[in-house]
Amino acid sequence: MTSAFLTVSDLSINSPEKALFEGISFQAQAGELIAIMGPSGIGKSMLTRAIAGFLPDTLSTQGSVAINGVEVNNIPMIQRQPDQRPAFIFQDALQALNPLVSVGGQLTLALTSSKTKPSKTQKQKIISLLEQLGFSAPEDTLNKLPSELSGGQRQRICIAIGLLSSANIMVADEPTSALDPITEREILKLIRQSVKNNQVAGLLITHDLHSALECDKLLLIDEGTMLAFGPPKEALAASTHQFCCSLRDLVA
Ligand SMILES: Nc1ncnc2c1ncn2[C@@H]1O[C@H](COP(=O)(O)OP(=O)(O)OP(=O)(O)O)[C@@H](O)[C@H]1O
């Protein structure tokens, strides 16, 4: 059996007032995309932020987060080795992009980790990805500032940044929430392919059951703890909790 690339063991997150949740344990192998589902406000984003090492100061964690066997829980992202820093695709594209840097500049930085001009091959890789993400004039898009793009286009640029990054873990927090359903399906396919081809571990927060069913595993959380983890259909069947029952009704 291959060792898990990301291993979360008995993780709890607490605010001064309450425990957000406790007892979260799951693993992600390289090449696996894990869907995370749970009711709104339950703590899905905070869970991925705890894994990535950038929780708000008001929250603290206990338990273990190991990336490739190295314990990183409570080590802020900025202090981690580069291979222990996940790439993030945020829900809120406007906040995630630098308003003062061109789209091309931000994509180049994601691909090369430097601000220098990309090589011809690197530029071609960026353009080809933008085409896959539905941009009809990618060369023009590269010269634009984020403010010159629509909300959906900005979100697709955030997805491109995540896909170009060389991080070993990719976290996508409701990455397709501002997109139409057809684009959404195409983009989820791209994320799945990217996770497989680059052999990274992917975490996808989603409210869409059909997207979750297409992932390798599903982590279900509610009421401060995990309900189930495993291949999506098995995870759904494993709990009698109301949230899981409601989801099961949708697939029945
Ligand atoms: N900066 C913060 N300090 C303390 N608690 C916070 C902070 N930000 C969010 N929270 C709390 O964390 C809880 C979980 O928020 P989170 O955004 O992780 O939920 P979520 O499950 O991702 O929600 P959604 O599905 O609506 O995006 C919220 O109830 C909120 O009160």
mmCIF file of N, CA and C in Angstrom, residues 65-182:
data_model
loop_
_atom_site.group_PDB
_atom_site.id
_atom_site.type_symbol
_atom_site.label_atom_id
_atom_site.label_comp_id
_atom_site.label_asym_id
_atom_site.label_seq_id
_atom_site.Cartn_x
_atom_site.Cartn_y
_atom_site.Cartn_z
ATOM 1 N N VAL A 65 -1.505 17.056 11.243
ATOM 2 C CA VAL A 65 -1.606 17.187 9.783
ATOM 3 C C VAL A 65 -0.220 16.835 9.252
ATOM 4 N N ALA A 66 -0.099 15.745 8.530
ATOM 5 C CA ALA A 66 1.213 15.346 8.008
ATOM 6 C C ALA A 66 1.179 15.382 6.487
ATOM 7 N N ILE A 67 2.180 16.039 5.928
ATOM 8 C CA ILE A 67 2.309 16.069 4.465
ATOM 9 C C ILE A 67 3.544 15.265 4.115
ATOM 10 N N ASN A 68 3.320 14.196 3.383
ATOM 11 C CA ASN A 68 4.413 13.282 3.041
ATOM 12 C C ASN A 68 5.186 12.836 4.283
ATOM 13 N N GLY A 69 4.475 12.571 5.335
ATOM 14 C CA GLY A 69 5.089 12.049 6.554
ATOM 15 C C GLY A 69 5.653 13.099 7.485
ATOM 16 N N VAL A 70 5.610 14.383 7.090
ATOM 17 C CA VAL A 70 6.182 15.429 7.946
ATOM 18 C C VAL A 70 5.045 16.183 8.648
ATOM 19 N N GLU A 71 5.146 16.297 9.963
ATOM 20 C CA GLU A 71 4.102 16.968 10.742
ATOM 21 C C GLU A 71 4.145 18.477 10.480
ATOM 22 N N VAL A 72 3.010 19.047 10.083
ATOM 23 C CA VAL A 72 2.986 20.490 9.789
ATOM 24 C C VAL A 72 1.863 21.219 10.535
ATOM 25 N N ASN A 73 1.111 20.494 11.378
ATOM 26 C CA ASN A 73 0.021 21.182 12.061
ATOM 27 C C ASN A 73 0.578 22.334 12.900
ATOM 28 N N ASN A 74 -0.100 23.449 12.824
ATOM 29 C CA ASN A 74 0.281 24.667 13.555
ATOM 30 C C ASN A 74 1.543 25.336 13.025
ATOM 31 N N ILE A 75 2.056 24.854 11.903
ATOM 32 C CA ILE A 75 3.167 25.596 11.281
ATOM 33 C C ILE A 75 2.553 26.491 10.203
ATOM 34 N N PRO A 76 2.647 27.816 10.368
ATOM 35 C CA PRO A 76 2.037 28.705 9.376
ATOM 36 C C PRO A 76 2.602 28.446 7.979
ATOM 37 N N MET A 77 1.760 28.620 6.988
ATOM 38 C CA MET A 77 2.149 28.330 5.605
ATOM 39 C C MET A 77 3.472 29.006 5.230
ATOM 40 N N ILE A 78 3.613 30.229 5.649
ATOM 41 C CA ILE A 78 4.792 31.023 5.289
ATOM 42 C C ILE A 78 6.086 30.414 5.843
ATOM 43 N N GLN A 79 5.969 29.656 6.951
ATOM 44 C CA GLN A 79 7.172 29.056 7.554
ATOM 45 C C GLN A 79 7.414 27.622 7.066
ATOM 46 N N ARG A 80 6.533 27.137 6.200
ATOM 47 C CA ARG A 80 6.700 25.749 5.746
ATOM 48 C C ARG A 80 7.656 25.664 4.555
ATOM 49 N N GLN A 81 8.183 24.467 4.346
ATOM 50 C CA GLN A 81 8.962 24.199 3.145
ATOM 51 C C GLN A 81 8.014 24.341 1.949
ATOM 52 N N PRO A 82 8.537 24.759 0.778
ATOM 53 C CA PRO A 82 7.662 24.960 -0.381
ATOM 54 C C PRO A 82 6.777 23.741 -0.689
ATOM 55 N N ASP A 83 7.307 22.513 -0.504
ATOM 56 C CA ASP A 83 6.495 21.343 -0.862
ATOM 57 C C ASP A 83 5.423 21.021 0.194
ATOM 58 N N GLN A 84 5.349 21.836 1.243
ATOM 59 C CA GLN A 84 4.304 21.631 2.263
ATOM 60 C C GLN A 84 3.253 22.733 2.214
ATOM 61 N N ARG A 85 3.329 23.572 1.150
ATOM 62 C CA ARG A 85 2.364 24.674 1.032
ATOM 63 C C ARG A 85 1.351 24.344 -0.055
ATOM 64 N N PRO A 86 0.089 24.145 0.332
ATOM 65 C CA PRO A 86 -0.909 23.854 -0.697
ATOM 66 C C PRO A 86 -1.187 25.058 -1.601
ATOM 67 N N ALA A 87 -1.583 24.762 -2.835
ATOM 68 C CA ALA A 87 -2.099 25.815 -3.716
ATOM 69 C C ALA A 87 -3.583 25.942 -3.446
ATOM 70 N N PHE A 88 -4.092 27.149 -3.458
ATOM 71 C CA PHE A 88 -5.507 27.381 -3.154
ATOM 72 C C PHE A 88 -6.244 27.957 -4.345
ATOM 73 N N ILE A 89 -7.415 27.442 -4.607
ATOM 74 C CA ILE A 89 -8.327 28.099 -5.548
ATOM 75 C C ILE A 89 -9.489 28.586 -4.699
ATOM 76 N N PHE A 90 -9.585 29.899 -4.541
ATOM 77 C CA PHE A 90 -10.567 30.452 -3.609
ATOM 78 C C PHE A 90 -11.913 30.673 -4.279
ATOM 79 N N GLN A 91 -12.923 30.671 -3.393
ATOM 80 C CA GLN A 91 -14.295 30.952 -3.787
ATOM 81 C C GLN A 91 -14.419 32.417 -4.241
ATOM 82 N N ASP A 92 -13.699 33.293 -3.538
ATOM 83 C CA ASP A 92 -13.836 34.716 -3.775
ATOM 84 C C ASP A 92 -12.696 35.205 -4.663
ATOM 85 N N ALA A 93 -12.947 35.160 -5.984
ATOM 86 C CA ALA A 93 -11.875 35.446 -6.936
ATOM 87 C C ALA A 93 -11.375 36.883 -6.835
ATOM 88 N N LEU A 94 -12.271 37.808 -6.500
ATOM 89 C CA LEU A 94 -11.874 39.208 -6.469
ATOM 90 C C LEU A 94 -10.807 39.442 -5.409
ATOM 91 N N GLN A 95 -10.973 38.763 -4.263
ATOM 92 C CA GLN A 95 -9.992 38.945 -3.191
ATOM 93 C C GLN A 95 -8.710 38.162 -3.444
ATOM 94 N N ALA A 96 -8.834 37.084 -4.198
ATOM 95 C CA ALA A 96 -7.665 36.210 -4.370
ATOM 96 C C ALA A 96 -6.662 36.773 -5.368
ATOM 97 N N LEU A 97 -7.136 37.626 -6.295
ATOM 98 C CA LEU A 97 -6.225 38.136 -7.322
ATOM 99 C C LEU A 97 -5.643 39.483 -6.899
ATOM 100 N N ASN A 98 -4.407 39.733 -7.314
ATOM 101 C CA ASN A 98 -3.781 41.039 -7.047
ATOM 102 C C ASN A 98 -4.342 42.040 -8.063
ATOM 103 N N PRO A 99 -5.034 43.098 -7.589
ATOM 104 C CA PRO A 99 -5.697 44.005 -8.544
ATOM 105 C C PRO A 99 -4.722 44.812 -9.396
ATOM 106 N N LEU A 100 -3.455 44.885 -8.946
ATOM 107 C CA LEU A 100 -2.496 45.756 -9.629
ATOM 108 C C LEU A 100 -1.591 45.013 -10.615
ATOM 109 N N VAL A 101 -1.717 43.684 -10.651
ATOM 110 C CA VAL A 101 -0.834 42.893 -11.518
ATOM 111 C C VAL A 101 -1.656 42.276 -12.655
ATOM 112 N N SER A 102 -1.108 42.340 -13.864
ATOM 113 C CA SER A 102 -1.837 41.801 -15.021
ATOM 114 C C SER A 102 -2.093 40.311 -14.835
ATOM 115 N N VAL A 103 -3.108 39.827 -15.547
ATOM 116 C CA VAL A 103 -3.433 38.402 -15.500
ATOM 117 C C VAL A 103 -2.209 37.575 -15.909
ATOM 118 N N GLY A 104 -1.523 38.036 -16.963
ATOM 119 C CA GLY A 104 -0.339 37.310 -17.431
ATOM 120 C C GLY A 104 0.733 37.251 -16.348
ATOM 121 N N GLY A 105 0.918 38.369 -15.645
ATOM 122 C CA GLY A 105 1.926 38.424 -14.579
ATOM 123 C C GLY A 105 1.596 37.434 -13.473
ATOM 124 N N GLN A 106 0.322 37.345 -13.135
ATOM 125 C CA GLN A 106 -0.078 36.456 -12.031
ATOM 126 C C GLN A 106 0.010 34.984 -12.438
ATOM 127 N N LEU A 107 -0.292 34.717 -13.700
ATOM 128 C CA LEU A 107 -0.196 33.324 -14.164
ATOM 129 C C LEU A 107 1.273 32.900 -14.280
ATOM 130 N N THR A 108 2.115 33.835 -14.728
ATOM 131 C CA THR A 108 3.550 33.534 -14.841
ATOM 132 C C THR A 108 4.140 33.249 -13.461
ATOM 133 N N LEU A 109 3.753 34.078 -12.486
ATOM 134 C CA LEU A 109 4.256 33.882 -11.119
ATOM 135 C C LEU A 109 3.836 32.500 -10.594
ATOM 136 N N ALA A 110 2.592 32.105 -10.899
ATOM 137 C CA ALA A 110 2.113 30.795 -10.434
ATOM 138 C C ALA A 110 2.923 29.658 -11.058
ATOM 139 N N LEU A 111 3.262 29.829 -12.341
ATOM 140 C CA LEU A 111 3.963 28.744 -13.044
ATOM 141 C C LEU A 111 5.450 28.703 -12.715
ATOM 142 N N THR A 112 6.072 29.881 -12.608
ATOM 143 C CA THR A 112 7.539 29.893 -12.513
ATOM 144 C C THR A 112 8.048 30.304 -11.137
ATOM 145 N N SER A 113 7.141 30.748 -10.260
ATOM 146 C CA SER A 113 7.516 31.298 -8.950
ATOM 147 C C SER A 113 8.468 32.480 -9.094
ATOM 148 N N SER A 114 8.439 33.152 -10.252
ATOM 149 C CA SER A 114 9.271 34.343 -10.407
ATOM 150 C C SER A 114 8.536 35.341 -11.293
ATOM 151 N N LYS A 115 9.020 36.590 -11.245
ATOM 152 C CA LYS A 115 8.341 37.632 -12.016
ATOM 153 C C LYS A 115 8.990 37.836 -13.382
ATOM 154 N N THR A 116 10.000 37.011 -13.682
ATOM 155 C CA THR A 116 10.697 37.201 -14.959
ATOM 156 C C THR A 116 9.803 36.741 -16.120
ATOM 157 N N LYS A 117 10.134 37.257 -17.311
ATOM 158 C CA LYS A 117 9.339 36.934 -18.498
ATOM 159 C C LYS A 117 9.305 35.415 -18.710
ATOM 160 N N PRO A 118 8.138 34.844 -19.001
ATOM 161 C CA PRO A 118 8.111 33.383 -19.190
ATOM 162 C C PRO A 118 8.799 32.995 -20.494
ATOM 163 N N SER A 119 9.333 31.779 -20.544
ATOM 164 C CA SER A 119 9.904 31.279 -21.800
ATOM 165 C C SER A 119 8.751 31.037 -22.779
ATOM 166 N N LYS A 120 9.109 30.796 -24.038
ATOM 167 C CA LYS A 120 8.090 30.551 -25.073
ATOM 168 C C LYS A 120 7.223 29.344 -24.674
ATOM 169 N N THR A 121 7.878 28.292 -24.166
ATOM 170 C CA THR A 121 7.147 27.070 -23.790
ATOM 171 C C THR A 121 6.209 27.347 -22.619
ATOM 172 N N GLN A 122 6.721 28.119 -21.652
ATOM 173 C CA GLN A 122 5.882 28.436 -20.484
ATOM 174 C C GLN A 122 4.671 29.260 -20.918
ATOM 175 N N LYS A 123 4.904 30.239 -21.811
ATOM 176 C CA LYS A 123 3.784 31.077 -22.268
ATOM 177 C C LYS A 123 2.762 30.209 -23.006
ATOM 178 N N GLN A 124 3.258 29.268 -23.800
ATOM 179 C CA GLN A 124 2.352 28.390 -24.549
ATOM 180 C C GLN A 124 1.517 27.541 -23.592
ATOM 181 N N LYS A 125 2.146 27.101 -22.505
ATOM 182 C CA LYS A 125 1.428 26.294 -21.514
ATOM 183 C C LYS A 125 0.288 27.112 -20.897
ATOM 184 N N ILE A 126 0.589 28.381 -20.598
ATOM 185 C CA ILE A 126 -0.426 29.267 -20.002
ATOM 186 C C ILE A 126 -1.571 29.489 -20.996
ATOM 187 N N ILE A 127 -1.206 29.772 -22.244
ATOM 188 C CA ILE A 127 -2.237 30.055 -23.254
ATOM 189 C C ILE A 127 -3.113 28.826 -23.490
ATOM 190 N N SER A 128 -2.481 27.692 -23.541
ATOM 191 C CA SER A 128 -3.248 26.462 -23.787
ATOM 192 C C SER A 128 -4.215 26.178 -22.627
ATOM 193 N N LEU A 129 -3.759 26.462 -21.397
ATOM 194 C CA LEU A 129 -4.651 26.255 -20.246
ATOM 195 C C LEU A 129 -5.826 27.237 -20.301
ATOM 196 N N LEU A 130 -5.534 28.505 -20.666
ATOM 197 C CA LEU A 130 -6.630 29.483 -20.759
ATOM 198 C C LEU A 130 -7.645 29.042 -21.818
ATOM 199 N N GLU A 131 -7.150 28.465 -22.909
ATOM 200 C CA GLU A 131 -8.084 27.964 -23.936
ATOM 201 C C GLU A 131 -8.949 26.854 -23.359
ATOM 202 N N GLN A 132 -8.310 25.947 -22.625
ATOM 203 C CA GLN A 132 -9.072 24.846 -22.005
ATOM 204 C C GLN A 132 -10.110 25.371 -21.023
ATOM 205 N N LEU A 133 -9.789 26.513 -20.411
ATOM 206 C CA LEU A 133 -10.708 27.103 -19.436
ATOM 207 C C LEU A 133 -11.750 28.012 -20.100
ATOM 208 N N GLY A 134 -11.775 28.010 -21.433
ATOM 209 C CA GLY A 134 -12.857 28.693 -22.147
ATOM 210 C C GLY A 134 -12.583 30.137 -22.525
ATOM 211 N N PHE A 135 -11.323 30.585 -22.473
ATOM 212 C CA PHE A 135 -11.018 31.949 -22.919
ATOM 213 C C PHE A 135 -10.798 31.924 -24.435
ATOM 214 N N SER A 136 -11.591 32.731 -25.166
ATOM 215 C CA SER A 136 -11.499 32.672 -26.623
ATOM 216 C C SER A 136 -10.309 33.480 -27.151
ATOM 217 N N ALA A 137 -9.860 34.498 -26.404
ATOM 218 C CA ALA A 137 -8.702 35.291 -26.856
ATOM 219 C C ALA A 137 -7.671 35.345 -25.718
ATOM 220 N N PRO A 138 -7.003 34.230 -25.456
ATOM 221 C CA PRO A 138 -6.112 34.166 -24.294
ATOM 222 C C PRO A 138 -4.986 35.193 -24.305
ATOM 223 N N GLU A 139 -4.441 35.495 -25.504
ATOM 224 C CA GLU A 139 -3.331 36.482 -25.572
ATOM 225 C C GLU A 139 -3.805 37.832 -25.036
ATOM 226 N N ASP A 140 -5.018 38.239 -25.427
ATOM 227 C CA ASP A 140 -5.554 39.525 -24.948
ATOM 228 C C ASP A 140 -5.779 39.477 -23.448
ATOM 229 N N THR A 141 -6.277 38.337 -22.975
ATOM 230 C CA THR A 141 -6.586 38.196 -21.537
ATOM 231 C C THR A 141 -5.328 38.410 -20.700
ATOM 232 N N LEU A 142 -4.193 37.923 -21.194
ATOM 233 C CA LEU A 142 -2.943 38.023 -20.422
ATOM 234 C C LEU A 142 -2.584 39.475 -20.102
ATOM 235 N N ASN A 143 -2.949 40.395 -21.007
ATOM 236 C CA ASN A 143 -2.578 41.809 -20.802
ATOM 237 C C ASN A 143 -3.554 42.561 -19.914
ATOM 238 N N LYS A 144 -4.638 41.916 -19.510
ATOM 239 C CA LYS A 144 -5.659 42.641 -18.745
ATOM 240 C C LYS A 144 -5.390 42.610 -17.249
ATOM 241 N N LEU A 145 -5.975 43.598 -16.570
ATOM 242 C CA LEU A 145 -5.988 43.570 -15.099
ATOM 243 C C LEU A 145 -7.237 42.814 -14.656
ATOM 244 N N PRO A 146 -7.233 42.215 -13.446
ATOM 245 C CA PRO A 146 -8.420 41.485 -12.988
ATOM 246 C C PRO A 146 -9.707 42.304 -13.081
ATOM 247 N N SER A 147 -9.600 43.632 -12.831
ATOM 248 C CA SER A 147 -10.809 44.471 -12.851
ATOM 249 C C SER A 147 -11.435 44.565 -14.239
ATOM 250 N N GLU A 148 -10.677 44.202 -15.273
ATOM 251 C CA GLU A 148 -11.221 44.271 -16.638
ATOM 252 C C GLU A 148 -11.917 42.970 -17.039
ATOM 253 N N LEU A 149 -11.969 42.006 -16.128
ATOM 254 C CA LEU A 149 -12.604 40.719 -16.434
ATOM 255 C C LEU A 149 -13.937 40.594 -15.698
ATOM 256 N N SER A 150 -14.799 39.722 -16.196
ATOM 257 C CA SER A 150 -16.064 39.453 -15.501
ATOM 258 C C SER A 150 -15.789 38.570 -14.282
ATOM 259 N N GLY A 151 -16.782 38.444 -13.404
ATOM 260 C CA GLY A 151 -16.613 37.613 -12.209
ATOM 261 C C GLY A 151 -16.256 36.170 -12.568
ATOM 262 N N GLY A 152 -16.952 35.619 -13.556
ATOM 263 C CA GLY A 152 -16.691 34.234 -13.972
ATOM 264 C C GLY A 152 -15.297 34.084 -14.577
ATOM 265 N N GLN A 153 -14.882 35.107 -15.343
ATOM 266 C CA GLN A 153 -13.532 35.043 -15.939
ATOM 267 C C GLN A 153 -12.468 35.117 -14.843
ATOM 268 N N ARG A 154 -12.715 35.974 -13.854
ATOM 269 C CA ARG A 154 -11.744 36.069 -12.743
ATOM 270 C C ARG A 154 -11.642 34.726 -12.024
ATOM 271 N N GLN A 155 -12.792 34.091 -11.841
ATOM 272 C CA GLN A 155 -12.761 32.808 -11.135
ATOM 273 C C GLN A 155 -11.967 31.774 -11.944
ATOM 274 N N ARG A 156 -12.129 31.821 -13.282
ATOM 275 C CA ARG A 156 -11.375 30.873 -14.110
ATOM 276 C C ARG A 156 -9.871 31.175 -14.077
ATOM 277 N N ILE A 157 -9.511 32.462 -13.903
ATOM 278 C CA ILE A 157 -8.079 32.795 -13.758
ATOM 279 C C ILE A 157 -7.550 32.213 -12.439
ATOM 280 N N CYS A 158 -8.358 32.297 -11.384
ATOM 281 C CA CYS A 158 -7.934 31.706 -10.092
ATOM 282 C C CYS A 158 -7.718 30.203 -10.252
ATOM 283 N N ILE A 159 -8.602 29.568 -11.018
ATOM 284 C CA ILE A 159 -8.463 28.130 -11.240
ATOM 285 C C ILE A 159 -7.161 27.862 -12.014
ATOM 286 N N ALA A 160 -6.890 28.705 -13.026
ATOM 287 C CA ALA A 160 -5.650 28.539 -13.801
ATOM 288 C C ALA A 160 -4.430 28.673 -12.886
ATOM 289 N N ILE A 161 -4.464 29.643 -11.974
ATOM 290 C CA ILE A 161 -3.332 29.840 -11.057
ATOM 291 C C ILE A 161 -3.119 28.570 -10.231
ATOM 292 N N GLY A 162 -4.206 28.006 -9.721
ATOM 293 C CA GLY A 162 -4.100 26.774 -8.929
ATOM 294 C C GLY A 162 -3.553 25.616 -9.757
ATOM 295 N N LEU A 163 -4.017 25.523 -11.007
ATOM 296 C CA LEU A 163 -3.593 24.396 -11.847
ATOM 297 C C LEU A 163 -2.146 24.534 -12.321
ATOM 298 N N LEU A 164 -1.664 25.780 -12.418
ATOM 299 C CA LEU A 164 -0.277 25.985 -12.890
ATOM 300 C C LEU A 164 0.736 25.804 -11.768
ATOM 301 N N SER A 165 0.267 25.911 -10.538
ATOM 302 C CA SER A 165 1.196 25.855 -9.414
ATOM 303 C C SER A 165 1.829 24.459 -9.298
ATOM 304 N N SER A 166 3.019 24.426 -8.734
ATOM 305 C CA SER A 166 3.695 23.126 -8.605
ATOM 306 C C SER A 166 3.497 22.531 -7.206
ATOM 307 N N ALA A 167 2.506 23.065 -6.455
ATOM 308 C CA ALA A 167 2.269 22.560 -5.092
ATOM 309 C C ALA A 167 1.864 21.086 -5.125
ATOM 310 N N ASN A 168 2.148 20.399 -4.038
ATOM 311 C CA ASN A 168 1.808 18.971 -3.943
ATOM 312 C C ASN A 168 0.365 18.733 -3.509
ATOM 313 N N ILE A 169 -0.233 19.794 -2.953
ATOM 314 C CA ILE A 169 -1.625 19.679 -2.508
ATOM 315 C C ILE A 169 -2.391 20.844 -3.132
ATOM 316 N N MET A 170 -3.544 20.537 -3.703
ATOM 317 C CA MET A 170 -4.352 21.605 -4.268
ATOM 318 C C MET A 170 -5.689 21.649 -3.541
ATOM 319 N N VAL A 171 -6.041 22.818 -3.038
ATOM 320 C CA VAL A 171 -7.322 22.985 -2.344
ATOM 321 C C VAL A 171 -8.201 23.881 -3.200
ATOM 322 N N ALA A 172 -9.376 23.398 -3.558
ATOM 323 C CA ALA A 172 -10.314 24.203 -4.341
ATOM 324 C C ALA A 172 -11.575 24.402 -3.502
ATOM 325 N N ASP A 173 -11.801 25.654 -3.078
ATOM 326 C CA ASP A 173 -12.926 25.959 -2.189
ATOM 327 C C ASP A 173 -14.076 26.490 -3.039
ATOM 328 N N GLU A 174 -15.026 25.629 -3.327
ATOM 329 C CA GLU A 174 -16.159 25.969 -4.204
ATOM 330 C C GLU A 174 -15.671 26.747 -5.431
ATOM 331 N N PRO A 175 -14.795 26.127 -6.223
ATOM 332 C CA PRO A 175 -14.125 26.880 -7.287
ATOM 333 C C PRO A 175 -15.044 27.292 -8.419
ATOM 334 N N THR A 176 -16.196 26.647 -8.539
ATOM 335 C CA THR A 176 -17.029 26.923 -9.716
ATOM 336 C C THR A 176 -18.324 27.639 -9.342
ATOM 337 N N SER A 177 -18.341 28.272 -8.156
ATOM 338 C CA SER A 177 -19.611 28.849 -7.684
ATOM 339 C C SER A 177 -20.114 30.006 -8.550
ATOM 340 N N ALA A 178 -19.211 30.676 -9.299
ATOM 341 C CA ALA A 178 -19.688 31.804 -10.123
ATOM 342 C C ALA A 178 -19.819 31.413 -11.600
ATOM 343 N N LEU A 179 -19.862 30.104 -11.868
ATOM 344 C CA LEU A 179 -19.833 29.680 -13.275
ATOM 345 C C LEU A 179 -21.126 28.980 -13.678
ATOM 346 N N ASP A 180 -21.399 28.992 -14.977
ATOM 347 C CA ASP A 180 -22.600 28.299 -15.444
ATOM 348 C C ASP A 180 -22.369 26.787 -15.387
ATOM 349 N N PRO A 181 -23.437 25.975 -15.377
ATOM 350 C CA PRO A 181 -23.284 24.532 -15.145
ATOM 351 C C PRO A 181 -22.406 23.805 -16.161
ATOM 352 N N ILE A 182 -22.423 24.261 -17.436
ATOM 353 C CA ILE A 182 -21.613 23.541 -18.440
ATOM 354 C C ILE A 182 -20.130 23.814 -18.191
#
